[in-house]
PDB file of C-alpha atoms in Angstrom:
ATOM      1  CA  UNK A 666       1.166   0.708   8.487  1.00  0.00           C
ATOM      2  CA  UNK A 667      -0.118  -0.680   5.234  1.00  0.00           C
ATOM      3  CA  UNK A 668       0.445   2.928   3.713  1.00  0.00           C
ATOM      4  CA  UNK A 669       3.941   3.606   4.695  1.00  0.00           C
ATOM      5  CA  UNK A 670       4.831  -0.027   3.179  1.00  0.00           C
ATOM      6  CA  UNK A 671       3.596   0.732   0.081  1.00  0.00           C
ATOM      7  CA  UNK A 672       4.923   3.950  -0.321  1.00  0.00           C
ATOM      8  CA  UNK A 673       8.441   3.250   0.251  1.00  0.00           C
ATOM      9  CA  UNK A 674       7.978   0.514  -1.864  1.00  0.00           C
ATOM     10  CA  UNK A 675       6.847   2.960  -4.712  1.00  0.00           C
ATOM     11  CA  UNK A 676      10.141   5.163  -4.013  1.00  0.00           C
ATOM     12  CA  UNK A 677      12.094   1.960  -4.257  1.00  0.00           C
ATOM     13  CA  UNK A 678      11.082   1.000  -7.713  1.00  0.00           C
ATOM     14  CA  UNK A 679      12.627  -2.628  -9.292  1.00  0.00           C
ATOM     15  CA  UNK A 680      14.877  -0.733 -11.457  1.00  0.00           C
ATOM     16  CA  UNK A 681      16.406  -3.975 -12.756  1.00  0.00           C
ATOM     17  CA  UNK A 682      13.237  -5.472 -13.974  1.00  0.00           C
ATOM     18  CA  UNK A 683      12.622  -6.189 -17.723  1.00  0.00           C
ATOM     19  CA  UNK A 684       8.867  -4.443 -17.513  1.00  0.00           C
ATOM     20  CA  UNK A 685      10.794  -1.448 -15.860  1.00  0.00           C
ATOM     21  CA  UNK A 686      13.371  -0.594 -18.289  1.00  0.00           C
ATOM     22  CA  UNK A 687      11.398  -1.322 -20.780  1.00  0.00           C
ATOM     23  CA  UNK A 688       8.787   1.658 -19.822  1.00  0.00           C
ATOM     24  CA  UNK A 689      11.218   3.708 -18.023  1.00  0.00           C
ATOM     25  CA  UNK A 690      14.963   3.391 -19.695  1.00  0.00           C
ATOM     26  CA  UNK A 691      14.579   2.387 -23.455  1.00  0.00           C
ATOM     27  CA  UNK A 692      13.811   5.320 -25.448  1.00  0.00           C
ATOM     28  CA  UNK A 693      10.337   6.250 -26.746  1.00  0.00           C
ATOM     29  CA  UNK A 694       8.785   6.630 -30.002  1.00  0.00           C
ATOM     30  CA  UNK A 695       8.424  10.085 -30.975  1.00  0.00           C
ATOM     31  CA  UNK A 696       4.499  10.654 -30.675  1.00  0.00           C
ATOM     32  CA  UNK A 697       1.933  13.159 -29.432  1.00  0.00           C
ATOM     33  CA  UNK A 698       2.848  14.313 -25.890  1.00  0.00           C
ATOM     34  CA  UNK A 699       0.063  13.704 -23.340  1.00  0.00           C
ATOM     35  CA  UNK A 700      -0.620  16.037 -21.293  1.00  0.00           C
ATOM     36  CA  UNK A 701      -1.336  15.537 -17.835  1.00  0.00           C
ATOM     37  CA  UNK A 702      -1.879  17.213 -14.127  1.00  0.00           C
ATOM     38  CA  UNK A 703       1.437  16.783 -12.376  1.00  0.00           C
ATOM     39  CA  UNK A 704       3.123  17.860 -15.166  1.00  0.00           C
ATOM     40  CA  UNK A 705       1.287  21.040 -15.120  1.00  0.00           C
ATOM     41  CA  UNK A 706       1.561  21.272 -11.423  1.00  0.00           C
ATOM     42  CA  UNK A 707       4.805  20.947 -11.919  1.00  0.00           C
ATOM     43  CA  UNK A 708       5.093  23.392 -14.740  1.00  0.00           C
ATOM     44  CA  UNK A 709       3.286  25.557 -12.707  1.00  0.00           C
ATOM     45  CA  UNK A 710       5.663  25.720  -9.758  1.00  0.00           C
ATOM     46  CA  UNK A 711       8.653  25.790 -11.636  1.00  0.00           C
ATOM     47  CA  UNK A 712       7.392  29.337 -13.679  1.00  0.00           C
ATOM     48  CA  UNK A 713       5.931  31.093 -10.849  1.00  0.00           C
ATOM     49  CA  UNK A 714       9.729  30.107  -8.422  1.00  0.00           C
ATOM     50  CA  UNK A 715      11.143  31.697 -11.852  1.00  0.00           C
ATOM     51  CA  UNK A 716       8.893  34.705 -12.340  1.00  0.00           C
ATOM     52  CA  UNK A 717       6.922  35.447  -9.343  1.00  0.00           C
ATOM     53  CA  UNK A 718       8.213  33.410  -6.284  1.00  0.00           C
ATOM     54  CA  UNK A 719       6.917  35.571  -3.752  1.00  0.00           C
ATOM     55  CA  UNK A 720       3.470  34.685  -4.981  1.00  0.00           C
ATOM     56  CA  UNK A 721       4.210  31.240  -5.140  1.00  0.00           C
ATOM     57  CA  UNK A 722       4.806  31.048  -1.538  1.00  0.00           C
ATOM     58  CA  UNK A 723       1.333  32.611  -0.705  1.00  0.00           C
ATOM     59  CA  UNK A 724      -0.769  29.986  -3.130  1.00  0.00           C
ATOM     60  CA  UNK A 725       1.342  26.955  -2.129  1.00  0.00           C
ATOM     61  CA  UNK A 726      -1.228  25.836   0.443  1.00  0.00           C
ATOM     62  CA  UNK A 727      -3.854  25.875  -1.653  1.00  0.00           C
ATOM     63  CA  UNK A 728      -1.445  24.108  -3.958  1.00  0.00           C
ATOM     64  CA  UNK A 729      -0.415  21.455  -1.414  1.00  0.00           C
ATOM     65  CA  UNK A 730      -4.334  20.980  -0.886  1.00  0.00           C
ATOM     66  CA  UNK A 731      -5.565  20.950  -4.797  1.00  0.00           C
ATOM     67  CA  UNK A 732      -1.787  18.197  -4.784  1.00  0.00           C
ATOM     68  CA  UNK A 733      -3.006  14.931  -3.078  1.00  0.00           C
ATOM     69  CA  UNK A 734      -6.245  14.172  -4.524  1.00  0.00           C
ATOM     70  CA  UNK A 735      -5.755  15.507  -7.897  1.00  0.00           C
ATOM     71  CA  UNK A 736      -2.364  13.406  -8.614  1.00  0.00           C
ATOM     72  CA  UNK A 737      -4.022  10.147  -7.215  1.00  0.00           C
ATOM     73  CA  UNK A 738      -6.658  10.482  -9.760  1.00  0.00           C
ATOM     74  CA  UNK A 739      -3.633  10.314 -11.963  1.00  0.00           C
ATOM     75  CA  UNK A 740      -2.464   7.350 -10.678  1.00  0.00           C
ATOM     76  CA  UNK A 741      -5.594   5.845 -10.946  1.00  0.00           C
ATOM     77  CA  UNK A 742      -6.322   6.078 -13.870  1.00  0.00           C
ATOM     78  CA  UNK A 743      -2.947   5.705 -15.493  1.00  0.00           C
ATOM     79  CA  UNK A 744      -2.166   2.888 -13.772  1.00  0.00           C
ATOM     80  CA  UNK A 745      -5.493   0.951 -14.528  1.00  0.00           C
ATOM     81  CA  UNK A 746      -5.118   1.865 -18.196  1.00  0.00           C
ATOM     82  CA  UNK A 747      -1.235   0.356 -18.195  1.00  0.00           C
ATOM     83  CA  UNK A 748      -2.456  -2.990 -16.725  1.00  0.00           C
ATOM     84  CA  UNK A 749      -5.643  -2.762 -18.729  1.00  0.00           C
ATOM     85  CA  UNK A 750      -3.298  -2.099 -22.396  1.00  0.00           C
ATOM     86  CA  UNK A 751      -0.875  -4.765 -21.107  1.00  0.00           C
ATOM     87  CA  UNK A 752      -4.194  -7.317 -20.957  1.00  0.00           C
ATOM     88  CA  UNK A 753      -5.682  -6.239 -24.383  1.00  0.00           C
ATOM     89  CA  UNK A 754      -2.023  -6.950 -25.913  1.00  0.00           C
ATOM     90  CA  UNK A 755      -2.567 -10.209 -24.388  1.00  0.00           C
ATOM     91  CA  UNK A 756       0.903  -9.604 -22.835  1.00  0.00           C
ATOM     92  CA  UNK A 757      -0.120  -9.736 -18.680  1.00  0.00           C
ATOM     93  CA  UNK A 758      -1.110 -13.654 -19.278  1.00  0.00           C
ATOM     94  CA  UNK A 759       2.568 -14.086 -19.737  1.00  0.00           C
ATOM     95  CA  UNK A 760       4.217 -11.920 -17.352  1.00  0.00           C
ATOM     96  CA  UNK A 761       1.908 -13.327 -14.960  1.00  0.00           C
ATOM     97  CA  UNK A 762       3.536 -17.009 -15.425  1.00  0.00           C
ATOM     98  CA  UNK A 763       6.771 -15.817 -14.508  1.00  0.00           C
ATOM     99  CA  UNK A 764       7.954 -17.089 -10.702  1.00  0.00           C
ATOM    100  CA  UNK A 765       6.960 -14.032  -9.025  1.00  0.00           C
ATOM    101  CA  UNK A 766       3.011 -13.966  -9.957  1.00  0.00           C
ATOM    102  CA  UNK A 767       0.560 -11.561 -11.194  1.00  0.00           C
ATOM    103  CA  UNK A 768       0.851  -9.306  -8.966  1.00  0.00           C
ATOM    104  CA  UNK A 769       4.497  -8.660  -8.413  1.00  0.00           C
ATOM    105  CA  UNK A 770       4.051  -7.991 -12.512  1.00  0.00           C
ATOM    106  CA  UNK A 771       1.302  -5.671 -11.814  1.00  0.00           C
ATOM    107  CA  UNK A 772       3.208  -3.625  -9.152  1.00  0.00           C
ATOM    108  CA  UNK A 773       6.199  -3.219 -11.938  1.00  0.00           C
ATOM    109  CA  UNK A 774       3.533  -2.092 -14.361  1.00  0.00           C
ATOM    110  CA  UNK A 775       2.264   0.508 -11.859  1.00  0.00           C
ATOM    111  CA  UNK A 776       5.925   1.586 -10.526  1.00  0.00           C
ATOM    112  CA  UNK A 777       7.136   1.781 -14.189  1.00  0.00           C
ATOM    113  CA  UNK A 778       4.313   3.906 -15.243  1.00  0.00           C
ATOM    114  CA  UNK A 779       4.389   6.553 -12.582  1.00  0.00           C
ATOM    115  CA  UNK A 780       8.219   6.571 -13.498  1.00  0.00           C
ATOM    116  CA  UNK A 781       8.510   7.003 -16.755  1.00  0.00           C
ATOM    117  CA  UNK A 782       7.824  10.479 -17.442  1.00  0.00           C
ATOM    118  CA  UNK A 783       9.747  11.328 -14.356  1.00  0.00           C
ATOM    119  CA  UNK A 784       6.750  13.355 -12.684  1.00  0.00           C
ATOM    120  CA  UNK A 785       6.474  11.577  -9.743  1.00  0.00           C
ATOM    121  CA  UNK A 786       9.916  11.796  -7.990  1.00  0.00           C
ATOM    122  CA  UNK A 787       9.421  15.728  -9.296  1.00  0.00           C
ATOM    123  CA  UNK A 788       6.284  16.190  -8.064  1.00  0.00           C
ATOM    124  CA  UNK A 789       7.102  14.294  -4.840  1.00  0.00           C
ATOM    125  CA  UNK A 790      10.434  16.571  -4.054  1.00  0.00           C
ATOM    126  CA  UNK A 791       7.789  19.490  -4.494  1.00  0.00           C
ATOM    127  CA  UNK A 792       5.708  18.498  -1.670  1.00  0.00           C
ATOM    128  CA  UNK A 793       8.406  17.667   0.285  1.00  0.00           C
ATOM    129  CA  UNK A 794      10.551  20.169  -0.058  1.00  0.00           C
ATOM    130  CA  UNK A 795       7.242  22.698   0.615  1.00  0.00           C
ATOM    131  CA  UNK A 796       6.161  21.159   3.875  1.00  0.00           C
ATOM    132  CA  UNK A 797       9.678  21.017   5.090  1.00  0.00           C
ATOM    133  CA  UNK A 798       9.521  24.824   4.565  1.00  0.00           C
ATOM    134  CA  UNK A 799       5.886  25.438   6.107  1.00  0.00           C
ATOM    135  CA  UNK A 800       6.604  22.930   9.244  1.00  0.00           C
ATOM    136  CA  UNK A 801      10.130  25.038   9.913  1.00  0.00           C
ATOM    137  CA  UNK A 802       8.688  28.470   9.521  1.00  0.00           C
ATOM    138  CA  UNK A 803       5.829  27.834  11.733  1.00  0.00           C
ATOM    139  CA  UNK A 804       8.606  26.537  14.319  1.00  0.00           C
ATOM    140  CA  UNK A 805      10.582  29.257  13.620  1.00  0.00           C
ATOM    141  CA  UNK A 806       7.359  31.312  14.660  1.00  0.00           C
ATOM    142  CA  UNK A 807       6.161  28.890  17.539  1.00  0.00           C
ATOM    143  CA  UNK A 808       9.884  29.151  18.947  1.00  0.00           C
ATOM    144  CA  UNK A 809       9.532  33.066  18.989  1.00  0.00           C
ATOM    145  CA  UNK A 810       6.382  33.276  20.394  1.00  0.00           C
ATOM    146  CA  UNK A 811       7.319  31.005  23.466  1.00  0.00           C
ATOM    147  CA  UNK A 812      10.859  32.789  23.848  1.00  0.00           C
ATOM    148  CA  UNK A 813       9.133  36.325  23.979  1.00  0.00           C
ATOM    149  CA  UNK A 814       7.007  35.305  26.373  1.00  0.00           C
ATOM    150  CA  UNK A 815       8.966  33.973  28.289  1.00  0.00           C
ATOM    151  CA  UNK A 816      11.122  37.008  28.556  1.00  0.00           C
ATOM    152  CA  UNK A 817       7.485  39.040  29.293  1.00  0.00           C
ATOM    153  CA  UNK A 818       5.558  36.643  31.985  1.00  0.00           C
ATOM    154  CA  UNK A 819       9.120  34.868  33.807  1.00  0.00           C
ATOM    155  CA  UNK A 820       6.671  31.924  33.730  1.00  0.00           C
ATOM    156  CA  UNK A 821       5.890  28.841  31.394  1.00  0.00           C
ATOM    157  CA  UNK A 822       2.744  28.307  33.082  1.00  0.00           C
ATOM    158  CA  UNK A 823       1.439  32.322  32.208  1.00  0.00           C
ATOM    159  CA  UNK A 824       2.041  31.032  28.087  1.00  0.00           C
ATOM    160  CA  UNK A 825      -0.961  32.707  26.462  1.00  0.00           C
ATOM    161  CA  UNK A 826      -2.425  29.521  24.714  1.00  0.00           C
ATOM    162  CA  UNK A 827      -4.333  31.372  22.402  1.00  0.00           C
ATOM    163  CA  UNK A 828      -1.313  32.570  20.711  1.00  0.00           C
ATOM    164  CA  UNK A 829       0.547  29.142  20.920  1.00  0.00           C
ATOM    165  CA  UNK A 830      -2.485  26.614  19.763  1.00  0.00           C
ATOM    166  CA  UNK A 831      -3.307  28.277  16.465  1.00  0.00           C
ATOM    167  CA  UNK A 832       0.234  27.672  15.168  1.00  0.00           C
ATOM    168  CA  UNK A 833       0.079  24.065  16.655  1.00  0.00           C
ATOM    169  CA  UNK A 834      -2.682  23.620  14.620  1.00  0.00           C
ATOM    170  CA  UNK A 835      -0.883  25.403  11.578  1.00  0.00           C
ATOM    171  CA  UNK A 836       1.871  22.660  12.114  1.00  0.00           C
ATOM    172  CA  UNK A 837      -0.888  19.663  12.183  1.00  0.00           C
ATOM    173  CA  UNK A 838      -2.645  20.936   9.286  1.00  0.00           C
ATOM    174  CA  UNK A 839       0.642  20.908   7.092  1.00  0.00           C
ATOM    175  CA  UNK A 840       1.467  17.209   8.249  1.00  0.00           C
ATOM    176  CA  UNK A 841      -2.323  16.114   7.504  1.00  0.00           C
ATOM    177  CA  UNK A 842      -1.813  18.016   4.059  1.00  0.00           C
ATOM    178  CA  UNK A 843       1.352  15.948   3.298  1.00  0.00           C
ATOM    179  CA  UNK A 844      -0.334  12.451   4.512  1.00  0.00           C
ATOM    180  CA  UNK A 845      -2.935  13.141   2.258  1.00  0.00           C
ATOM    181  CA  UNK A 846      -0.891  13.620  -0.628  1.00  0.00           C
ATOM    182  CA  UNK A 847       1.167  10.498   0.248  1.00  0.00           C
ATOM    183  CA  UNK A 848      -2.201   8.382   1.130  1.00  0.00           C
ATOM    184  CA  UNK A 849      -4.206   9.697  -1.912  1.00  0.00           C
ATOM    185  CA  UNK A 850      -1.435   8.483  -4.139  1.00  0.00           C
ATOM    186  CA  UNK A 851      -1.290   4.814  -2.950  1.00  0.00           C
ATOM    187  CA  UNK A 852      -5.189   4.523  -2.588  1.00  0.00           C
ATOM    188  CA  UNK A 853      -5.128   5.803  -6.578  1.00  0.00           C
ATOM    189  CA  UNK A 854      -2.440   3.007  -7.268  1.00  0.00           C
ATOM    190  CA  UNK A 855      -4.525   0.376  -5.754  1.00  0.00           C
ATOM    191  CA  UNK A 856      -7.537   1.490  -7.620  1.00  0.00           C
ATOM    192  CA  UNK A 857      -5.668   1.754 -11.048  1.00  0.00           C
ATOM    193  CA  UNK A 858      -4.603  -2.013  -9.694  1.00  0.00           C
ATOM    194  CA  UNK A 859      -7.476  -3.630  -9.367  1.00  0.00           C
ATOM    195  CA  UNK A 860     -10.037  -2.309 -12.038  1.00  0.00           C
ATOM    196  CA  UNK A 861      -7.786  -3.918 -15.327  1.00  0.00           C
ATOM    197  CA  UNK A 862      -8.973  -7.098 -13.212  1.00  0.00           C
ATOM    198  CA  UNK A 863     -12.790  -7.062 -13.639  1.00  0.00           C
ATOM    199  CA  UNK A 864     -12.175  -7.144 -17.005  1.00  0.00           C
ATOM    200  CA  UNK A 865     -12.991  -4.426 -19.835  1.00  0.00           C
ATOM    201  CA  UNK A 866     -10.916  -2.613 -22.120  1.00  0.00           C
ATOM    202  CA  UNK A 867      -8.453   0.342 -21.984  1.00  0.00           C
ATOM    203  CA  UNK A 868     -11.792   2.917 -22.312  1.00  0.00           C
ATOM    204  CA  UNK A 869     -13.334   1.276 -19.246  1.00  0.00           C
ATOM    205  CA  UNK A 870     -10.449   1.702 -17.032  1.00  0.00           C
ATOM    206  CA  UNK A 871     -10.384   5.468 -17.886  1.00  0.00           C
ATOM    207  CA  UNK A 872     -13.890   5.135 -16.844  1.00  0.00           C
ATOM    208  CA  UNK A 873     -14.250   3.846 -13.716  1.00  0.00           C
ATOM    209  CA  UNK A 874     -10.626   4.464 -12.549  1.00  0.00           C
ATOM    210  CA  UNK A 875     -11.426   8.259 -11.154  1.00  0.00           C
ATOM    211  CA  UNK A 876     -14.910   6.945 -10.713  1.00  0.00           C
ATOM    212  CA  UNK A 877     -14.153   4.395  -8.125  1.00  0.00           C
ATOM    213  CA  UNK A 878     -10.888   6.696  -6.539  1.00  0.00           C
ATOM    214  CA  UNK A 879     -13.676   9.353  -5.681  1.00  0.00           C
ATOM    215  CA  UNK A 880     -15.938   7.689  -4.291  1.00  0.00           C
ATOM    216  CA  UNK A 881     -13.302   6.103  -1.931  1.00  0.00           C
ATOM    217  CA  UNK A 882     -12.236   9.714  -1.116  1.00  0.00           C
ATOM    218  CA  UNK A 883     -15.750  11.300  -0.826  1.00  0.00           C
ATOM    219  CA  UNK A 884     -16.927   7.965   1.576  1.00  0.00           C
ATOM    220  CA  UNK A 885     -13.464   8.543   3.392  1.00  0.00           C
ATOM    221  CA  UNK A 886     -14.067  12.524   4.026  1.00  0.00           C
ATOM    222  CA  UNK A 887     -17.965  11.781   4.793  1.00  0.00           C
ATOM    223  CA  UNK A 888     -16.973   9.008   7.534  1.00  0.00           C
ATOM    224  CA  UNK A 889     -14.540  11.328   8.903  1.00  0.00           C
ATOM    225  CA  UNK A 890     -16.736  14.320   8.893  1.00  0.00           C
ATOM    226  CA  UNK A 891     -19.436  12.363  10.696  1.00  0.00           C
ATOM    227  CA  UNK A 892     -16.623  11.125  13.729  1.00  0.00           C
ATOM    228  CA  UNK A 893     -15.028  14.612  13.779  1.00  0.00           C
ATOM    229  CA  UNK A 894     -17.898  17.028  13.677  1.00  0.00           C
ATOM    230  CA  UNK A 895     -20.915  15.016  15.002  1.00  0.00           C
ATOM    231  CA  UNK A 896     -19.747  11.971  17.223  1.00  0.00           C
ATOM    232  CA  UNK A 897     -17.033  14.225  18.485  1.00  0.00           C
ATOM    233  CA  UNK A 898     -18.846  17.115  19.445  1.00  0.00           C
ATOM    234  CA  UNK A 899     -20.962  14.898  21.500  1.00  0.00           C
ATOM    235  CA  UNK A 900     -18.371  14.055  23.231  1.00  0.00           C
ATOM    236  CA  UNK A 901     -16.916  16.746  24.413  1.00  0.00           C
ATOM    237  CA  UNK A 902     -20.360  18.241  25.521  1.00  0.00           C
ATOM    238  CA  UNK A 903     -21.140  15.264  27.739  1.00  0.00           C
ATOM    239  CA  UNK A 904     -17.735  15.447  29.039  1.00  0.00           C
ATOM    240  CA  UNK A 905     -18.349  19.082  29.788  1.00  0.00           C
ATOM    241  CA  UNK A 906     -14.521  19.773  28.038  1.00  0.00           C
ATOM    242  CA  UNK A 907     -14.051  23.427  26.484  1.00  0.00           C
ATOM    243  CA  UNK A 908     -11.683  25.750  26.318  1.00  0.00           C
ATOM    244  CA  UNK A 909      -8.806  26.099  23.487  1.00  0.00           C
ATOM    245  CA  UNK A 910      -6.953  22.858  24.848  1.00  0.00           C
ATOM    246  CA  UNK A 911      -9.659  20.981  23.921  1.00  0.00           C
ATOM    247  CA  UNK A 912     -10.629  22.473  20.242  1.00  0.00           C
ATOM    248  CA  UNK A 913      -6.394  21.701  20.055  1.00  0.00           C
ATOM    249  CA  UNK A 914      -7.275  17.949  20.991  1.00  0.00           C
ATOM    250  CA  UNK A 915     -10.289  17.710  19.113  1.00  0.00           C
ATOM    251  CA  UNK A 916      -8.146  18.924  15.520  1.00  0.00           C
ATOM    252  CA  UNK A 917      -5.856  16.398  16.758  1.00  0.00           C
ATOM    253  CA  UNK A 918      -8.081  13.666  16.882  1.00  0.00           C
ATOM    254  CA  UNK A 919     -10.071  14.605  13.573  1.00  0.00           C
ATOM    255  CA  UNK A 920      -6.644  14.181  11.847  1.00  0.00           C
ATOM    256  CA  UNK A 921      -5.810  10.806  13.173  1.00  0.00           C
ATOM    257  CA  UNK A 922      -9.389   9.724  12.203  1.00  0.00           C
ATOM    258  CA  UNK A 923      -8.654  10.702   8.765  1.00  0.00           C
ATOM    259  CA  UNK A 924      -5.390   8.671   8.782  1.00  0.00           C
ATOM    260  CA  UNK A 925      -6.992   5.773  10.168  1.00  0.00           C
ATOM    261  CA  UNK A 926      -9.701   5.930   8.066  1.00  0.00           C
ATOM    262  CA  UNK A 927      -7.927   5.463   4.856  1.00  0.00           C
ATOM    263  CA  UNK A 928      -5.198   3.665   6.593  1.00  0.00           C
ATOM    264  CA  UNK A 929      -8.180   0.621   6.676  1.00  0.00           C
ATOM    265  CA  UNK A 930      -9.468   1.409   2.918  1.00  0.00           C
ATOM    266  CA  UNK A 931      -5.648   1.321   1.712  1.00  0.00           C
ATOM    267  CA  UNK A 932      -5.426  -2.187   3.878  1.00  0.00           C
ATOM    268  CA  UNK A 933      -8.868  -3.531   1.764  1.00  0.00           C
ATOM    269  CA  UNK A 934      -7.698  -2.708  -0.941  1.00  0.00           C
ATOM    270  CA  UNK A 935      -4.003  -4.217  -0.812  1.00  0.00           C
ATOM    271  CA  UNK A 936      -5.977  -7.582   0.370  1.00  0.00           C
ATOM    272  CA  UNK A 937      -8.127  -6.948  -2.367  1.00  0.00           C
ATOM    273  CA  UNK A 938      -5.429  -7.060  -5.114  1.00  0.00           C
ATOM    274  CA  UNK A 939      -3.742  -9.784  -3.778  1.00  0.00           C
ATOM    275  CA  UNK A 940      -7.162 -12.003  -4.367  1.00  0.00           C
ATOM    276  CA  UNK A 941      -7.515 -10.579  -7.755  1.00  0.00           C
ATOM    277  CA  UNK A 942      -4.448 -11.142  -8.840  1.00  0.00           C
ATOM    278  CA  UNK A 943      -4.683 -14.732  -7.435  1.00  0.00           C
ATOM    279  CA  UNK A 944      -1.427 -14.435  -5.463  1.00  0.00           C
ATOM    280  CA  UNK A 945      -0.453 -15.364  -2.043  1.00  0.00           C
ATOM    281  CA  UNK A 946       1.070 -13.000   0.639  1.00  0.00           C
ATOM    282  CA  UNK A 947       4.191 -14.213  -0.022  1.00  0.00           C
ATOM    283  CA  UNK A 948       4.268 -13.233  -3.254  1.00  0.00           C
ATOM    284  CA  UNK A 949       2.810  -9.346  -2.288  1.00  0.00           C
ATOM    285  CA  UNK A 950       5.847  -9.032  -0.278  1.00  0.00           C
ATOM    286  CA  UNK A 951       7.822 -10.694  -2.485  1.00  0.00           C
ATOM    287  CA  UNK A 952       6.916  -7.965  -4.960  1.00  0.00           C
ATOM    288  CA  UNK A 953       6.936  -4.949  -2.282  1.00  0.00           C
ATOM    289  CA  UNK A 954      10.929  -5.950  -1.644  1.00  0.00           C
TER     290      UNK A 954
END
């Protein structure tokens, strides 16, 4: 997967790179501090663990959800106005010359950037670290709930599946949640990627960044409301398949077509920087390694 590529790729940033420890390492001028939204998500979570932790743990769902698609705005638009400041400094003509190609300088640009206040390994080991804690409780709970009955019916087949699916789904909904987050982020890379290249200044990118992310998000959700809810339904009415087994298969299914879905945009759009960046595939992995 295209996805899973990129995103090691952005936890494996080219520390050694000149571009890198330039943005990252060397020490910055004392300025106005910008603020921005994982840095008060992440302010957030660190004063409610400190002051009110027990309700932390009942808004970090909606937390995990409000996560994904708010930080890949972020990126997009952080990352396009990088590339886009690197261009009006008349700087990216040059890095572009060097052996590796446009591109693998773009990708240091965009690593380097998400990097340099630190936020995004934070941020990241927040997510983490809270679906690793929702997936074991709800198999701490799942585990119960099939030991107790066990000890009540003497029977795996007599398992009350109404008490078992809703935490499977629980479980599936927590691992779509955490895709999301890790999907949203590339796909807002890639944007912030590829806008700097249709030229425009450092006040377009800020435009059309978030414009372009959400409407890659919103055609994403749309095409996967339309397979899950309509297409699907149909379905399973022709095939005549009810019953909680099925509504299990069918959240299942709507999850994976999510995925998928953006799996294929994140692919476009990978292609899509390689051709604007007028680089080879060679050269993308080159710059992914």
């Amino acid at each position: 997967m295209k996805t899973l590529k990129l995103w090691r790729a952005l936890n494996d940033p080219p520390a050694t790179h000149p571009i890198f420890v330039r943005t990252v390492l060397l020490p910055t001028r004392p300025g106005r501090r910008n603020v921005s939204s994982s840095g008060l998500m992440i302010g957030f979570v660190t004063l409610m663990s400190e002051f009110v932790p027990t309700l932390l743990i009942l808004l970090m769902p909606f937390f995990l959800l409000f996560c994904g698609v708010t930080y890949g705005l972020e990126c997009a638009v952080r990352v396009s106005q990088a590339v886009a400041l690197e261009r009006r400094n008349n700087t990216y003509a040059l890095l572009a010359l060097c052996p590796p190609g446009g591109l693998a300088a773009c990708w240091v640009i965009c690593t380097s950037t998400l990097y340099q206040l630190r936020q995004f390994e934070r941020l990241h080991e927040i997510v983490l670290t809270s679906v690793r804690i929702a997936i074991a409780v709800l198999s701490m709970i799942l585990v119960l709930v099939v030991v107790t009955t066990f000890l009540i019916v003497w029977s795996a087949s007599e398992l009350p599946l109404p008490v078992i699916l809703p935490i499977l789904n629980a479980i599936a909904i927590v691992i779509v949640i955490y895709s999301e987050y890790i999907q949203s982020t590339v796909l807002g890379c890639l944007v912030g990627l590829i806008i700097p290249t249709f030229g425009g200044g450092v006040m377009d990118s800020f435009l059309f960044a978030p414009a372009v992310f959400l409407t890659l998000k919103i055609c994403s959700y749309g095409l996967c409301a339309l397979i899950g809810l309509n297409l699907l339904d149909w379905i399973y009415q022709h095939l005549m398949w009810q019953g909680e087994l099925a509504n299990f298969s069918m959240t299942v299914i709507r999850i994976l077509a999510l995925i998928v879905v953006q799996e294929i945009i994140i692919g476009q759009l990978w292609q899509m920087v390689i051709r604007r960046t007028h680089s080879i595939t060679e050269e993308a992995e080159w710059a992914l390694n």
